[in-house]
Amino acid sequence: MMSKHIALKNIRINDPFWNDVSELVRQEVIPYQYEALYDRVDGAEKSYCIENFVKASAVVSALKSGEEVPVYPVDKWQYTDDNCDENAFHGWVFQDSDAYKWLEAVGYSLSNHFDPELKKKADGIIDIICSAQLDNGYLDTLYIINDRSRVFTNLRDYHELYCFGHLAEGAVSYFNSTGDRRLLDAACRFADLICDTFGENKKRGYGGHEIAELALVKLYETTGEKKYLETAEFFVNERGKKPYYFDVEQGRETTCDAYHYNQAHRPVRQQKEAVGHAVRAVYLYSGMADVARYCDDKELYTSCNNLWNNIEKRKLYITGGIGSTVDGEAFTFDYDLPNDLAYSETCASIGLIFFARRMAELEVKSNFADVAERALYNTVLSGMSEDGKSFFYVNPLEVNPEASRRDSRKFHIKPVRQKWFACACCPPNLARLISSVGEYAFGENSDTFFVHQYIGADVQSKLGEIKLKSSYTSDGGVKIEVKPNSKMKLALRIPSWCSGYELSHDYSLKDGYAYVDVDGEAVITARFDVKPRLVRCSNRVRANAGKVAVMRGPFVYCAESVDNGDNLQMLVLDKTTRFSQQGEFLIVDGWREKPSDELYSDFAETEKERCKIKLHPYYRWGNRGENEMQIYLRYE
Ligand code: FUB
Ligand code: ZN
């Protein structure tokens, strides 16, 4: 059964938990990131983002007036003050995308809460971006500033199609909330150039970092222009064919299987296992699901399902994180989920939520929204500090600050959130996801309104008015007032973690949703049992053998040394424990082993003493200074 999410302009979020988070994004994160785009944040790594657009705009003016424009190299991933001319492009090759993601977040935020000052700032950035676009529609500051003759010559490594994707997503968001077409027109002009450049009997390329696929579909949805969908379909279908385009563009022969990192090792319809760079993967799979939907492509849908199942059943951290290794920021192999080496990039969980929504729209089954919930309430939220001023890129499940400092295999594991990153993909991604969280919560089709996430909101559905009040995150309670236009169904997801629930009305269960018939105005209440529980991980996951995790509702909990002392590995949880709650903490009984300094000795039971173990929601960890953290604990 197909469905579609509800457009943000028809949703007013009104939720005790999410109001706080989205206000933090609106009042702290968005203004902070605006300053970061202009490199005005003390102590933060420089982004050069707006600076590049300004330089590109100067190049465009110079070209228009027939002036000679210098050429600089286009052979680096990161251009720094040390390795390039001061007038050349600076930053990472995908630096433009930070501005686009920020604009996308602003678009969503304005549709929830109109703020003329913020709109003025966004309009200023849009002016600069539009002035940096070449006459033929091309818009990527690296090549505009450094070398116009080299555009689209290295699709594998350089991110022109990726930056285009973010431009298009930002433009659609901004247009939908403000009606302002300028950025949308710029995105369409770039899209037109891309459609003219790539396809059958044209360049047979596709992006090394996917996203153009899903972005072209968004442009198609917004403008109705069929060629955008056709080019998205072309990118999806062309990917991984031999000879590999990434070899062709380098003038090399294809001699063996390669490009797993880019999910281009074989045609996507033959891919069953999620491989390579995790963010790229889930962005691609999201685009595949979009194309499967609009082209009614059953075979492609089967591939999406296979890839989804591989992630959900074999490669997903309990926190909704994906990507088990820093090496290529990538998936590894089935059941390989190390806690202390995890990559689990914030962007990857965000991309997983994109994929989940598209899968749920193709076929409403609760496992999609279950996974989205896992990612949302754990890895995504942990990506941002409580004051909205610092961020995690990597979201490990176990941290020892000394290891992060001294073991190069763990240098990517930061024990405290960072102010900003030169490669700042995650913070603006977080801002756009949180500002549009309503789009992931609800769906509709011709006769059913779906509640995927229990986020309090007033929703104008085409089926009627829905007012959802939620205390889901604290006591599992939900109240839904429905004013239907005519007979309809309300479908409520039964969270997979929930062993007991009550619903005020009769219902029938299908694929994890409770369907309630609504005929006339109704108030439906539900309560999901959110009592804390112990969660077991498959014993195929080596890192977690003999250990257990604690969850309450959608939240994963962790131990931090600030509450439990150092050496969290010496804690042992009493599996018969009764949990008690102390504010945001859960208290459980357990033992603390006495340290034993002798490296090896004859076996004897380890001495231990009774203790209370204090657990904190994972998403809030690391907000009280540098300290150890551990999700999985041993138990007896
Ligand atoms: O390559 C662009 C972005 O930078 C990726 O999505 C992230 O993983 C980071 O590598
Ligand atoms: Zn990221």
XYZ file of C-alpha atoms and ligand atoms in Angstrom:
647
model
C 0.000 0.000 0.000
C 1.541 3.306 -1.101
C 1.375 6.588 0.771
C 3.024 9.992 0.733
C 4.369 12.186 3.487
C 2.543 15.383 4.400
C 4.086 18.634 3.182
C 5.617 20.682 5.944
C 3.384 23.676 5.288
C 0.448 21.520 6.452
C 2.080 20.533 9.742
C 2.454 22.636 12.867
C 4.684 20.818 15.344
C 3.504 21.189 18.893
C 5.319 18.679 21.013
C 6.987 19.042 24.413
C 10.096 17.146 23.312
C 10.427 18.274 19.695
C 9.518 21.917 20.343
C 12.652 22.180 22.473
C 14.854 20.487 19.897
C 13.575 22.483 16.951
C 13.715 25.747 18.886
C 17.349 24.960 19.677
C 17.967 24.520 15.968
C 16.070 27.691 15.107
C 17.550 29.908 17.786
C 21.072 28.509 18.105
C 22.113 26.156 15.342
C 20.843 28.086 12.314
C 22.269 31.469 13.452
C 25.520 29.793 14.509
C 25.894 28.050 11.176
C 25.177 31.307 9.362
C 28.207 32.793 11.115
C 30.226 29.662 10.304
C 29.407 29.989 6.595
C 30.930 33.478 6.768
C 33.867 32.226 8.877
C 32.988 34.445 11.807
C 33.043 31.821 14.574
C 36.057 32.187 16.856
C 38.060 29.008 17.191
C 36.067 27.127 14.535
C 37.798 25.705 11.481
C 37.339 27.940 8.445
C 34.724 26.874 5.924
C 35.433 29.430 3.148
C 31.916 28.709 1.985
C 30.554 32.185 1.269
C 34.039 33.393 0.371
C 34.058 30.884 -2.497
C 30.679 32.052 -3.795
C 31.924 35.653 -3.696
C 35.056 34.680 -5.636
C 32.985 32.721 -8.156
C 30.660 35.678 -8.578
C 33.660 37.881 -9.383
C 34.787 35.318 -11.967
C 31.332 35.342 -13.566
C 31.368 39.154 -13.785
C 34.880 39.129 -15.226
C 33.895 36.547 -17.831
C 30.855 38.628 -18.780
C 33.001 41.706 -19.321
C 35.497 39.706 -21.369
C 38.344 39.958 -18.856
C 40.959 37.257 -18.675
C 40.402 34.970 -15.695
C 43.245 32.977 -14.140
C 43.263 29.201 -13.942
C 44.234 27.221 -10.826
C 44.653 23.474 -10.259
C 41.635 21.251 -9.630
C 43.426 18.257 -8.208
C 42.899 18.361 -4.470
C 40.201 17.303 -2.043
C 40.876 20.103 0.341
C 42.301 23.468 -0.613
C 43.985 25.242 2.276
C 45.911 28.460 2.809
C 49.065 26.363 2.543
C 48.374 24.465 -0.645
C 46.700 26.958 -2.962
C 46.779 30.502 -4.249
C 44.853 32.962 -2.081
C 42.596 33.896 -5.011
C 41.744 30.279 -5.774
C 38.965 28.117 -4.326
C 39.425 27.220 -0.643
C 38.035 24.449 1.527
C 36.722 21.019 0.618
C 35.549 20.249 -2.903
C 31.965 20.031 -1.647
C 32.086 23.227 0.385
C 29.166 24.827 -1.510
C 26.835 22.211 -0.070
C 27.082 23.744 3.425
C 25.286 26.870 2.218
C 22.644 24.837 0.397
C 21.951 22.647 3.418
C 21.716 25.748 5.584
C 19.212 27.283 3.152
C 17.215 24.061 3.146
C 17.048 24.157 6.955
C 16.056 27.831 6.842
C 13.293 27.041 4.350
C 11.826 24.410 6.684
C 12.278 26.604 9.717
C 10.513 29.560 8.044
C 7.531 27.400 7.223
C 7.158 26.552 10.922
C 8.053 29.959 12.257
C 8.276 32.921 9.923
C 11.184 35.193 10.830
C 11.768 38.174 8.516
C 15.329 38.728 9.772
C 16.291 35.148 8.993
C 14.664 35.384 5.576
C 16.697 38.526 4.881
C 19.913 36.689 5.725
C 18.918 33.761 3.507
C 17.980 36.127 0.671
C 21.427 37.711 0.962
C 23.094 34.330 0.539
C 20.771 33.471 -2.357
C 21.807 36.723 -4.090
C 25.461 35.732 -3.806
C 24.783 32.176 -5.022
C 22.752 33.330 -8.023
C 25.437 35.814 -8.994
C 27.969 32.962 -9.049
C 26.098 30.899 -11.650
C 27.558 30.650 -15.136
C 25.379 31.642 -18.094
C 24.962 28.013 -19.107
C 23.537 27.176 -15.676
C 26.672 25.546 -14.257
C 27.124 26.224 -10.564
C 30.008 24.766 -8.597
C 32.460 27.248 -7.185
C 35.511 24.974 -7.296
C 35.445 24.750 -11.074
C 34.075 28.240 -11.687
C 36.923 29.794 -9.720
C 39.718 27.400 -10.605
C 39.171 26.007 -14.091
C 36.034 26.276 -16.235
C 37.483 23.947 -18.837
C 37.511 20.996 -16.449
C 33.868 20.810 -15.415
C 32.435 17.279 -15.201
C 35.812 15.636 -15.826
C 36.140 13.787 -12.538
C 32.705 12.691 -11.440
C 34.119 10.022 -9.201
C 35.949 12.269 -6.767
C 34.743 15.809 -7.263
C 31.323 16.687 -6.032
C 29.622 18.756 -8.721
C 26.587 16.476 -8.899
C 26.536 16.274 -5.102
C 26.576 20.054 -4.735
C 23.873 20.263 -7.387
C 21.782 17.824 -5.329
C 22.035 19.943 -2.225
C 21.322 23.080 -4.241
C 18.141 21.495 -5.576
C 17.020 20.299 -2.145
C 17.698 23.729 -0.639
C 15.878 25.416 -3.505
C 12.780 23.225 -3.200
C 12.597 23.795 0.544
C 13.025 27.560 0.189
C 10.489 27.790 -2.628
C 7.920 25.707 -0.757
C 8.077 27.856 2.337
C 8.545 31.346 0.856
C 7.285 31.094 -2.718
C 10.573 32.731 -3.756
C 11.656 31.131 -7.042
C 15.162 32.546 -7.420
C 17.073 29.616 -5.968
C 14.656 27.170 -7.581
C 15.256 28.784 -10.961
C 19.012 28.561 -10.396
C 18.672 24.884 -9.474
C 16.517 24.214 -12.547
C 19.035 25.936 -14.822
C 21.787 23.737 -13.412
C 19.480 20.704 -13.682
C 18.771 21.564 -17.333
C 22.507 21.625 -18.033
C 22.901 18.269 -16.266
C 20.030 16.773 -18.282
C 21.631 18.077 -21.493
C 25.027 16.681 -20.507
C 24.191 13.210 -19.155
C 22.096 10.443 -20.650
C 21.867 8.008 -23.552
C 24.031 9.286 -26.439
C 25.527 11.887 -24.083
C 28.044 11.515 -21.250
C 27.183 8.223 -19.542
C 28.325 9.417 -16.129
C 26.829 9.570 -12.644
C 27.992 11.112 -9.404
C 30.713 9.618 -7.238
C 28.758 10.888 -4.221
C 25.111 10.222 -4.841
C 22.284 12.609 -4.049
C 21.541 14.061 -7.506
C 19.142 11.137 -8.022
C 16.828 12.006 -5.144
C 17.276 15.731 -5.756
C 16.233 15.472 -9.399
C 13.121 13.628 -8.264
C 12.375 16.470 -5.826
C 12.735 18.956 -8.686
C 10.421 16.779 -10.774
C 7.859 16.716 -7.953
C 8.092 20.492 -7.616
C 8.109 21.525 -11.278
C 6.510 18.548 -13.053
C 9.433 18.605 -15.530
C 9.686 15.007 -16.771
C 13.299 15.199 -17.912
C 14.418 15.591 -14.287
C 12.858 12.242 -13.433
C 14.310 10.686 -16.585
C 17.815 11.862 -15.704
C 17.429 10.532 -12.149
C 16.396 7.206 -13.661
C 19.369 7.328 -16.019
C 21.817 7.948 -13.149
C 20.343 5.026 -11.209
C 20.358 2.620 -14.144
C 23.758 3.578 -15.497
C 25.568 3.179 -12.187
C 27.940 0.228 -12.017
C 27.700 -0.808 -15.680
C 30.940 -1.939 -17.303
C 33.115 -0.396 -18.562
C 32.875 1.737 -15.453
C 32.334 5.399 -16.234
C 34.861 6.259 -13.519
C 37.448 4.430 -15.634
C 36.192 5.907 -18.895
C 36.531 9.487 -17.614
C 40.133 8.748 -16.576
C 40.925 7.126 -19.925
C 41.496 3.757 -18.205
C 40.300 0.309 -19.126
C 38.010 -1.557 -16.772
C 39.892 -4.684 -15.824
C 38.392 -5.833 -12.543
C 35.554 -5.197 -10.086
C 35.957 -1.876 -8.289
C 34.127 1.134 -6.904
C 32.339 -0.569 -4.006
C 33.094 2.622 -2.067
C 30.790 4.506 -4.482
C 28.207 1.683 -4.781
C 29.212 1.561 -8.455
C 30.771 -1.909 -8.456
C 27.817 -3.453 -10.296
C 24.437 -2.301 -11.623
C 22.201 -1.341 -8.737
C 19.617 -3.989 -9.586
C 22.246 -6.625 -8.867
C 23.289 -5.111 -5.540
C 22.033 -6.980 -2.498
C 24.490 -5.875 0.138
C 24.953 -2.339 1.447
C 28.603 -1.512 0.790
C 31.009 1.375 0.736
C 30.675 4.888 2.062
C 27.556 4.822 4.218
C 26.211 8.296 3.455
C 26.610 7.799 -0.280
C 24.892 4.438 -0.010
C 21.747 5.608 1.731
C 21.458 8.687 -0.470
C 21.619 6.395 -3.510
C 19.094 3.957 -2.076
C 16.737 6.864 -1.346
C 17.009 7.980 -4.975
C 16.434 4.404 -6.132
C 13.281 4.192 -4.036
C 12.060 7.481 -5.549
C 12.682 6.254 -9.070
C 11.049 2.896 -8.258
C 7.970 4.775 -7.108
C 7.581 7.221 -9.979
C 8.608 4.772 -12.702
C 6.586 1.954 -11.144
C 9.720 -0.175 -11.317
C 9.133 -3.385 -9.336
C 12.591 -4.770 -9.973
C 14.222 -1.650 -8.597
C 11.924 -1.804 -5.586
C 13.105 -5.381 -4.947
C 16.706 -4.131 -4.939
C 15.774 -1.391 -2.484
C 14.173 -3.999 -0.246
C 17.219 -6.267 -0.392
C 19.516 -3.394 0.495
C 17.197 -2.237 3.253
C 17.052 -5.725 4.765
C 20.801 -6.041 4.696
C 21.137 -2.816 6.656
C 18.283 -3.427 9.078
C 19.104 -7.017 9.879
C 22.903 -7.085 9.676
C 24.515 -3.655 9.701
C 22.556 -1.405 12.001
C 23.805 -0.209 15.362
C 21.308 -0.212 18.225
C 21.522 3.582 18.046
C 20.401 3.662 14.408
C 23.968 4.377 13.332
C 25.478 2.853 10.194
C 29.070 2.595 9.007
C 31.353 0.386 11.076
C 34.707 1.741 9.989
C 36.525 5.028 9.578
C 38.273 3.498 6.583
C 36.148 4.975 3.800
C 33.495 6.027 6.367
C 31.944 2.782 5.345
C 29.950 -0.370 5.872
C 32.086 -3.442 6.481
C 30.511 -6.909 6.637
C 27.459 -8.534 8.197
C 27.280 -8.411 12.000
C 30.453 -6.360 12.214
C 29.414 -3.649 14.652
C 32.354 -2.665 16.831
C 31.365 -0.188 19.531
C 34.627 1.649 20.047
C 35.633 1.855 16.378
C 32.206 2.719 15.007
C 31.967 5.474 12.446
C 28.208 5.948 12.612
C 28.308 9.357 10.975
C 25.459 11.701 11.829
C 24.836 12.258 8.091
C 24.550 8.507 7.525
C 21.726 8.154 10.052
C 20.038 11.159 8.485
C 20.322 9.488 5.063
C 18.941 6.294 6.562
C 15.886 8.242 7.714
C 15.474 9.540 4.129
C 15.634 5.968 2.844
C 13.242 4.720 5.533
C 10.598 7.286 4.668
C 10.725 6.448 0.985
C 10.464 2.735 1.710
C 7.496 3.310 4.023
C 5.862 5.358 1.284
C 6.262 2.485 -1.157
C 4.875 -0.069 1.264
C 3.635 0.862 4.721
C 5.369 -1.561 7.059
C 6.379 -0.545 10.548
C 10.004 -1.671 10.396
C 10.865 1.358 8.251
C 9.583 3.898 10.746
C 11.002 1.779 13.606
C 14.481 2.164 12.147
C 13.916 5.858 11.456
C 12.855 6.288 15.085
C 15.964 4.474 16.314
C 18.176 6.763 14.257
C 16.271 9.918 15.112
C 16.144 9.589 18.906
C 19.676 8.317 19.279
C 22.366 9.005 16.666
C 20.783 12.070 15.094
C 20.068 13.806 18.384
C 23.434 12.840 19.825
C 24.991 14.703 16.886
C 24.275 18.017 18.612
C 25.124 19.344 22.082
C 22.481 20.512 24.529
C 23.296 24.135 23.747
C 23.256 23.585 19.973
C 26.800 24.920 19.676
C 28.880 21.812 19.132
C 28.480 18.622 17.137
C 29.511 15.027 16.716
C 30.401 13.830 13.255
C 31.125 10.308 14.483
C 28.773 8.704 17.016
C 30.553 5.849 18.778
C 28.911 3.440 21.217
C 31.891 3.262 23.526
C 34.507 5.892 24.260
C 37.688 5.953 26.242
C 39.152 9.454 25.926
C 42.686 8.170 26.399
C 42.263 5.840 23.428
C 40.905 8.729 21.362
C 44.055 10.669 22.122
C 46.665 7.923 21.856
C 45.416 5.202 19.520
C 45.440 6.334 15.910
C 42.755 3.784 15.025
C 40.447 5.833 17.258
C 41.443 9.379 16.418
C 38.071 9.796 14.710
C 36.257 9.071 17.986
C 35.902 12.434 19.709
C 35.091 12.339 23.429
C 33.471 15.786 23.259
C 31.494 17.506 20.517
C 33.432 19.855 18.248
C 32.571 23.482 17.534
C 32.689 23.047 13.782
C 34.518 20.954 11.220
C 36.399 21.954 8.093
C 34.433 19.088 6.552
C 31.167 20.308 8.017
C 28.687 17.981 6.386
C 26.933 16.875 9.587
C 25.843 20.039 11.439
C 23.839 21.563 8.557
C 22.432 18.131 7.732
C 21.192 17.903 11.306
C 19.640 21.334 11.063
C 17.719 20.436 7.905
C 16.497 17.098 9.291
C 15.313 18.469 12.626
C 13.647 21.464 10.999
C 11.673 19.117 8.745
C 10.991 16.340 11.246
C 7.238 16.587 10.589
C 7.798 15.258 7.062
C 8.989 11.991 8.607
C 6.165 11.687 11.121
C 2.999 11.446 9.043
C 1.720 10.112 5.742
C -1.515 9.785 3.848
C -3.110 8.060 0.909
C -6.621 8.117 -0.503
C -8.281 6.733 2.644
C -5.731 6.461 5.450
C -3.754 8.863 7.608
C -0.560 7.270 8.927
C 1.196 8.153 12.143
C 4.760 6.917 11.762
C 6.293 8.975 14.559
C 4.401 10.164 17.608
C 5.310 13.803 17.380
C 2.691 16.212 18.647
C 1.348 18.335 15.800
C -1.668 19.894 14.126
C -1.863 18.443 10.660
C -3.999 19.441 7.724
C -4.384 16.235 5.761
C -6.399 15.957 2.581
C -8.516 13.483 4.602
C -9.297 15.972 7.356
C -7.829 17.709 10.363
C -5.646 15.762 12.769
C -4.461 17.074 16.124
C -1.945 14.838 17.817
C -0.927 15.468 21.410
C 2.004 13.431 22.550
C 3.789 12.573 25.760
C 5.330 9.584 23.950
C 8.913 10.270 24.970
C 8.042 10.540 28.660
C 5.139 8.144 29.317
C 4.211 6.662 25.932
C 0.896 8.529 25.788
C -0.771 9.816 22.608
C -4.125 11.522 22.009
C -5.380 12.097 18.489
C -8.367 14.257 17.616
C -9.621 13.577 14.124
C -12.061 15.720 12.154
C -12.410 13.724 8.967
C -13.846 15.076 5.723
C -15.553 11.714 5.288
C -14.954 8.120 6.404
C -11.264 7.384 6.781
C -8.781 5.187 8.587
C -6.164 6.183 11.084
C -3.088 3.930 11.072
C -0.894 4.003 14.164
C 2.527 2.420 14.179
C 3.025 -0.045 17.003
C 6.679 0.477 17.910
C 8.669 -2.753 17.691
C 10.116 -2.178 21.175
C 6.704 -2.038 22.769
C 5.560 -5.213 24.502
C 2.286 -3.770 25.729
C -0.018 -1.058 24.487
C -3.606 0.089 24.807
C -5.817 1.755 22.250
C -9.125 3.438 23.004
C -10.796 2.135 19.825
C -11.174 -1.176 18.008
C -8.462 -1.767 15.474
C -7.081 -4.310 13.071
C -3.353 -4.962 12.809
C -1.459 -5.015 9.522
C 2.277 -4.862 8.989
C 2.873 -3.342 12.398
C 0.194 -0.627 12.170
C -3.103 -0.564 14.080
C -5.863 0.584 11.692
C -8.806 2.376 13.294
C -11.963 3.194 11.286
C -12.978 6.796 11.744
C -16.468 7.868 10.796
C -17.142 11.352 12.122
C -15.187 13.348 14.682
C -13.268 11.140 17.088
C -10.702 11.283 19.846
C -8.424 8.273 19.860
C -5.950 7.630 22.613
C -3.081 5.194 22.803
C -0.522 4.319 25.419
C 2.652 2.441 24.705
C 4.472 0.806 27.552
C 7.795 2.607 27.857
C 9.157 0.741 30.851
C 12.940 0.304 30.698
C 14.119 -2.950 29.222
C 17.236 -4.965 28.612
C 18.086 -5.474 24.963
C 20.107 -8.350 23.625
C 22.216 -8.125 20.514
C 22.750 -11.132 18.258
C 25.663 -13.219 19.481
C 27.022 -13.028 15.945
C 28.110 -9.506 16.853
C 31.425 -10.246 18.497
C 31.696 -6.942 20.311
C 28.515 -7.519 22.270
C 28.775 -11.169 23.303
C 27.876 -11.485 26.977
C 26.666 -7.900 27.133
C 23.343 -6.155 27.256
C 22.012 -2.701 26.440
C 19.272 -0.741 28.172
C 16.472 1.062 26.362
C 13.411 2.966 27.452
C 10.884 3.688 24.747
C 12.878 4.760 21.697
C 15.889 5.852 23.740
C 19.104 3.886 24.135
C 20.870 4.482 27.460
C 24.569 4.565 28.270
C 26.873 4.719 31.272
C 29.203 7.698 31.591
C 32.181 7.852 33.912
C 31.094 11.225 35.272
C 28.262 9.288 36.966
C 29.886 5.894 37.497
C 33.623 6.444 37.889
C 36.318 5.482 35.389
C 36.774 2.034 33.901
C 33.204 1.411 32.812
C 34.295 -2.014 31.578
C 34.397 -3.078 35.247
C 30.668 -2.529 35.670
C 28.402 -5.575 35.631
C 24.656 -5.112 35.410
C 22.321 -7.241 37.531
C 19.912 -8.689 34.982
C 17.225 -9.145 37.657
C 17.364 -5.455 38.419
C 14.342 -3.221 38.777
C 14.933 0.120 37.183
C 14.207 3.339 38.944
C 14.091 6.726 37.313
C 15.835 9.823 38.633
C 15.046 12.746 36.366
C 16.599 11.944 33.020
C 18.640 9.048 34.493
C 17.826 5.382 34.978
C 19.300 3.680 38.005
C 19.988 -0.048 37.923
C 21.608 -2.454 40.334
C 24.920 -3.976 39.495
C 28.429 -4.607 40.646
C 31.736 -2.896 40.228
C 34.697 -5.204 39.908
C 37.784 -4.390 41.951
C 40.653 -3.457 39.649
C 43.311 -6.095 39.273
C 46.702 -4.703 38.291
C 48.404 -8.004 37.648
C 48.201 -8.563 33.911
C 47.912 -12.367 34.208
C 47.211 -14.573 37.199
C 45.694 -17.980 37.986
C 41.973 -17.950 37.602
C 39.905 -16.759 40.549
C 36.496 -15.114 40.683
C 36.941 -11.390 40.271
C 36.190 -9.516 43.452
C 33.326 -7.093 43.088
C 31.061 -4.969 45.184
C 27.425 -4.037 44.812
C 26.772 -0.645 43.245
C 24.093 1.384 41.569
C 24.728 2.007 37.888
C 23.473 5.343 36.604
C 22.453 5.427 32.955
C 21.897 8.469 30.773
C 20.027 8.705 27.457
C 22.665 8.164 24.795
C 21.732 11.302 22.894
C 22.644 13.402 25.926
C 26.044 11.870 26.578
C 29.185 13.981 26.483
C 27.510 17.190 27.605
C 29.347 17.332 30.922
C 32.958 17.436 29.798
C 35.264 14.740 28.530
C 34.503 11.298 29.953
C 34.186 7.601 29.232
C 30.953 6.289 27.762
C 29.645 2.788 27.156
C 26.299 1.485 25.906
C 26.720 -2.283 26.159
C 27.470 -3.571 29.657
C 28.311 -7.009 30.919
C 25.554 -8.663 32.951
C 25.090 -11.442 35.475
O 31.772 13.893 0.717
C 30.783 14.757 1.267
C 30.522 14.411 2.706
O 31.717 14.559 3.468
C 30.123 12.985 2.968
O 28.768 12.743 2.813
C 30.571 12.786 4.352
O 30.641 11.443 4.729
C 31.902 13.477 4.370
O 32.877 12.640 3.874
Zn 28.411 14.218 7.873
